[in-house]
Amino acid sequence: MCEFLLSVCICGNVAQYTVSSFTLSRSLSFFISFSLYFSLSLSLSLCLSLCLSVSLSLSFFLSLSPCHTHTHTLSHTGTVELMDLSLSLSTSLSLSLSLSLFLSLSLFVSRTVSTVHALIVGLFCLYILRYDDAVNADPVWGDPNMVKLNVAITCGYLLYDLVLLARNWSTMGDSFFVCHHLAALYAYGYVLTRGVLPYFANFRLISELSTPFVNQRWFYEVLHYPRSDRLVVANGVAMTVVFFLVRIAVMPSYWASVFATFGTPAFERLGLGAQVAWIVSCVCLDVLNTFWMYKIARGCYRVLGGSRKHKDKASNGDGGKHMNNHTD
């Protein structure tokens, strides 16, 4: 299921990138892009609906199976009563189980697709920063073809994630994520339709390199790893360091490049709409990143403090008394 959803996401956006490469009018290109994104969202919704149908069918099968376990030991009246009670209990339990499985599957799909998307986009971003001379030479109006492909994949993922958040808002809903996705889509729309600001659009995607560590933290929690476990602690430290490097430490360099374009002819050619979309979205994203960095750093401090206390307690024993942990 995860691979299918991701393939739909990538194929839909490669098609959008291909369409945008032709010399079409801006309105027609936007209409085709919107149609492709709408088809993507519809396909994802159908897949999730199919998943729910399978879960409910499984629950119906489970609800029927326990009804025949005691029929050979009871009288006819007792058997009917037991069957009714068993049917009622097993149906409610299996429905709860199926809904739980469905929500868990949705979360698993979301995190898995997010990780694969982050690796693809993040590594592609580094490649463009290193080898795309046209974008590096002219950050505002450089050749945007490779950047548009990377941005198109990201926009498809953001729309996919918004659909998933809307369908499971009670368990997955987060207003900060919605603000993050909408701000990114607002700015990236100018990149896809007008081909402007390729360097800055691509530079923002370097932040995706921290996402795999964030998702891995969720997997450890689902698998009930203790917070003092070495893998959890190592992932938490790596997540904090990488998040800081790709989202916080790059801010001075990024904004220095932004301010360097102010007042230049290239900046004036953008127009007020693109300028506002660029600056406002970047400010919103950096505020969110700063807020998340604070929460991650605080959580990392607690985990490191808890692991140290756990090690001290283990080394000293229970209340400072020696405990023999082996059997003779």
XYZ file of C-alpha atoms in Angstrom:
328
model
C 0.000 0.000 0.000
C 2.797 2.448 0.912
C 4.689 1.794 -2.300
C 1.510 2.227 -4.354
C 0.643 5.535 -2.722
C 4.162 6.820 -3.200
C 4.251 5.739 -6.854
C 0.959 7.545 -7.492
C 2.374 10.639 -5.798
C 5.595 10.650 -7.821
C 4.006 9.712 -11.159
C 1.367 12.398 -10.820
C 3.963 15.059 -10.138
C 6.327 13.919 -12.871
C 3.366 14.308 -15.221
C 2.791 17.790 -13.832
C 6.454 18.637 -14.371
C 6.273 17.353 -17.948
C 3.179 19.413 -18.668
C 4.737 22.546 -17.208
C 7.765 22.108 -19.496
C 5.673 22.851 -22.582
C 5.044 26.408 -23.678
C 1.458 26.690 -22.461
C -0.324 29.732 -21.193
C -0.039 30.283 -17.480
C -3.746 29.749 -16.810
C -3.840 26.503 -18.812
C -0.735 25.186 -17.076
C -2.244 25.987 -13.685
C -5.521 24.292 -14.639
C -3.743 21.108 -15.767
C -1.608 21.101 -12.621
C -4.680 21.516 -10.426
C -6.452 18.683 -12.280
C -3.489 16.362 -11.758
C -3.308 17.197 -8.056
C -7.057 16.698 -7.674
C -6.789 13.277 -9.359
C -3.946 12.414 -6.997
C -6.026 13.305 -3.938
C -9.000 11.336 -5.277
C -6.825 8.259 -5.873
C -5.445 8.436 -2.355
C -8.931 8.774 -0.886
C -10.108 5.704 -2.805
C -7.124 3.709 -1.574
C -7.827 4.645 2.029
C -11.508 3.800 1.577
C -10.533 0.390 0.188
C -8.303 -0.154 3.197
C -11.215 0.633 5.537
C -13.498 -1.746 3.632
C -10.992 -4.584 4.009
C -10.671 -3.878 7.733
C -14.430 -3.880 8.243
C -14.772 -7.102 6.240
C -12.157 -8.666 8.494
C -14.048 -7.492 11.558
C -17.255 -9.096 10.256
C -15.424 -12.396 9.742
C -13.948 -12.236 13.243
C -17.338 -11.439 14.733
C -18.843 -14.634 13.299
C -16.061 -17.069 14.131
C -16.415 -17.252 17.974
C -20.115 -18.108 17.822
C -19.610 -21.852 17.321
C -17.165 -22.650 20.108
C -19.593 -23.736 22.857
C -22.604 -25.077 20.956
C -21.889 -28.746 21.741
C -21.878 -28.320 25.559
C -24.992 -26.242 26.229
C -28.699 -26.642 25.863
C -30.551 -25.046 22.976
C -31.674 -21.999 25.014
C -28.276 -21.484 26.599
C -26.590 -21.847 23.245
C -28.745 -19.130 21.664
C -28.101 -16.753 24.569
C -24.377 -17.431 24.501
C -24.299 -16.969 20.736
C -26.101 -13.620 21.008
C -23.765 -12.433 23.764
C -20.678 -13.679 21.920
C -21.838 -12.060 18.691
C -22.433 -8.725 20.410
C -19.135 -8.703 22.281
C -17.017 -9.994 19.419
C -18.609 -7.556 16.978
C -17.874 -4.550 19.186
C -14.358 -5.758 19.920
C -13.582 -6.592 16.307
C -14.962 -3.260 15.093
C -12.747 -1.476 17.595
C -9.830 -3.629 16.482
C -10.477 -2.952 12.809
C -10.760 0.803 13.358
C -7.568 0.706 15.418
C -5.820 -1.246 12.675
C -7.069 1.209 10.076
C -5.837 4.228 12.013
C -2.506 2.509 12.683
C -2.178 1.670 9.002
C -2.921 5.271 8.052
C -0.252 6.506 10.446
C 2.199 3.889 9.195
C 1.510 4.851 5.564
C 1.920 8.530 6.378
C 5.241 8.078 8.176
C 6.660 5.655 5.611
C 5.746 7.823 2.619
C 7.105 10.845 4.488
C 10.460 9.157 5.060
C 10.856 7.967 1.469
C 9.790 11.387 0.149
C 12.262 13.150 2.455
C 15.157 10.977 1.310
C 14.355 11.460 -2.388
C 13.798 15.212 -2.161
C 16.586 15.896 0.332
C 19.272 14.072 -1.645
C 18.051 15.580 -4.915
C 18.244 19.002 -3.264
C 21.891 18.461 -2.332
C 22.647 17.319 -5.868
C 21.101 20.484 -7.343
C 22.953 22.726 -4.898
C 26.218 21.077 -5.840
C 25.931 20.578 -9.611
C 23.260 22.932 -11.032
C 25.415 25.880 -12.066
C 22.561 27.780 -13.725
C 20.527 27.910 -10.506
C 23.530 28.798 -8.369
C 24.585 31.581 -10.772
C 21.141 33.189 -10.916
C 19.142 32.294 -7.769
C 16.084 34.321 -8.816
C 15.716 33.603 -12.552
C 18.038 30.635 -13.193
C 16.965 27.590 -15.222
C 14.325 25.984 -12.947
C 13.745 22.654 -14.714
C 15.461 20.361 -12.177
C 14.169 22.401 -9.265
C 10.613 22.257 -10.599
C 10.783 18.468 -10.629
C 11.898 18.410 -6.995
C 9.281 20.983 -5.993
C 6.543 19.126 -7.903
C 7.266 15.916 -5.968
C 7.133 17.878 -2.725
C 3.847 19.584 -3.614
C 2.293 16.227 -4.429
C 3.399 14.879 -1.061
C 2.081 17.943 0.776
C -1.334 17.565 -0.859
C -1.325 13.853 -0.075
C -0.507 14.557 3.572
C -3.245 17.204 3.816
C -5.781 14.658 2.526
C -4.590 12.130 5.100
C -4.749 14.717 7.908
C -8.277 15.707 6.906
C -9.468 12.093 6.838
C -7.955 11.295 10.246
C -8.069 14.662 11.971
C -9.111 13.246 15.360
C -5.913 11.181 15.621
C -3.472 12.886 13.246
C -4.716 16.481 13.100
C -2.140 19.176 13.801
C -2.779 22.829 12.973
C 0.966 23.538 12.820
C 1.435 20.926 10.100
C -1.478 22.394 8.148
C 0.062 25.879 8.375
C 3.424 24.472 7.292
C 1.946 22.667 4.273
C -0.198 25.593 3.148
C 2.668 28.081 3.444
C 4.947 25.806 1.398
C 2.284 25.181 -1.264
C 1.573 28.916 -1.515
C 5.210 29.727 -2.262
C 5.938 26.680 -4.413
C 2.978 27.524 -6.621
C 4.980 30.436 -8.023
C 7.950 28.159 -8.670
C 5.836 25.695 -10.659
C 3.807 28.240 -12.634
C 6.380 30.994 -13.216
C 9.713 29.225 -12.694
C 11.022 31.903 -10.333
C 13.294 31.672 -7.276
C 14.670 28.198 -8.107
C 17.697 28.449 -5.802
C 15.685 29.566 -2.777
C 12.913 27.022 -3.386
C 15.433 24.212 -3.607
C 17.397 25.458 -0.616
C 14.307 25.193 1.592
C 13.997 21.493 0.716
C 17.245 20.705 2.513
C 15.168 20.751 5.697
C 13.593 17.431 4.654
C 16.789 15.618 5.646
C 15.690 15.780 9.290
C 12.336 14.087 8.625
C 13.538 10.437 8.636
C 14.814 10.840 12.207
C 11.511 12.386 13.320
C 9.566 9.505 11.777
C 11.927 6.922 13.264
C 11.162 8.350 16.683
C 7.478 7.642 16.041
C 8.234 4.045 15.013
C 10.168 3.481 18.244
C 7.212 4.798 20.245
C 4.762 2.522 18.414
C 7.049 -0.469 19.079
C 7.115 0.515 22.802
C 10.858 0.995 22.997
C 11.774 2.523 26.382
C 13.100 6.047 26.172
C 16.299 4.944 27.872
C 17.056 2.426 25.087
C 20.324 3.132 23.265
C 18.661 3.184 19.839
C 16.028 5.670 21.001
C 18.616 7.910 22.638
C 20.914 7.778 19.604
C 18.071 8.576 17.229
C 16.913 11.414 19.478
C 20.356 12.990 19.557
C 20.767 12.556 15.789
C 17.325 14.045 15.211
C 18.169 17.085 17.337
C 21.531 17.671 15.672
C 20.321 17.185 12.093
C 17.184 19.242 12.691
C 19.315 22.087 13.994
C 21.800 21.873 11.110
C 19.298 21.762 8.228
C 16.564 24.013 9.638
C 18.113 26.443 12.127
C 21.827 26.780 11.386
C 21.154 27.535 7.708
C 18.890 30.501 8.497
C 21.634 33.188 8.560
C 23.068 32.013 5.239
C 19.646 31.769 3.646
C 18.444 35.187 4.764
C 21.766 36.771 3.794
C 21.143 35.524 0.257
C 17.584 36.821 0.405
C 18.614 40.309 1.546
C 21.311 40.394 -1.126
C 18.610 40.284 -3.820
C 16.608 43.219 -2.428
C 16.619 46.208 -4.746
C 18.155 44.332 -7.662
C 16.488 44.295 -11.118
C 15.877 40.544 -10.745
C 13.986 41.158 -7.505
C 11.884 43.936 -9.045
C 10.912 41.687 -11.968
C 9.251 39.256 -9.561
C 6.332 41.547 -8.846
C 4.558 42.136 -5.553
C 2.691 38.821 -5.510
C 5.777 36.627 -5.788
C 7.716 38.833 -3.369
C 5.016 38.579 -0.704
C 4.611 34.820 -1.211
C 8.354 34.320 -0.934
C 9.022 36.404 2.178
C 5.827 35.633 4.126
C 6.038 31.885 3.581
C 9.712 31.815 4.586
C 9.000 33.759 7.775
C 6.130 31.405 8.676
C 8.232 28.306 8.015
C 11.173 29.596 10.042
C 8.918 30.492 12.976
C 7.501 26.962 12.920
C 10.982 25.451 12.646
C 12.168 27.496 15.616
C 9.182 26.386 17.669
C 9.745 22.730 16.741
C 13.469 23.047 17.477
C 12.619 24.254 20.976
C 10.319 21.275 21.571
C 12.831 18.789 20.158
C 15.707 20.197 22.207
C 13.616 20.090 25.369
C 12.592 16.483 24.640
C 16.186 15.489 23.900
C 17.316 17.013 27.195
C 14.677 15.027 29.075
C 15.604 11.773 27.338
C 19.320 12.260 28.025
C 18.590 13.163 31.635
C 16.314 10.154 32.028
C 18.850 7.769 30.498
C 21.579 9.036 32.845
C 19.324 8.532 35.858
C 18.458 5.058 34.607
C 22.158 4.171 34.235
C 22.989 5.555 37.688
C 20.135 3.600 39.232
C 21.186 0.425 37.457
C 24.818 0.786 38.527
C 23.960 1.546 42.164
C 21.242 -1.060 42.444
C 17.927 -0.636 44.256
C 18.388 2.018 46.921
C 22.173 1.569 46.850
C 21.949 -2.135 47.874
C 23.757 -4.846 45.952
C 21.453 -7.138 43.972
C 22.481 -10.561 42.709
C 21.011 -10.775 39.193
C 22.281 -14.220 38.251
C 21.183 -17.703 39.345
C 23.610 -20.234 40.808
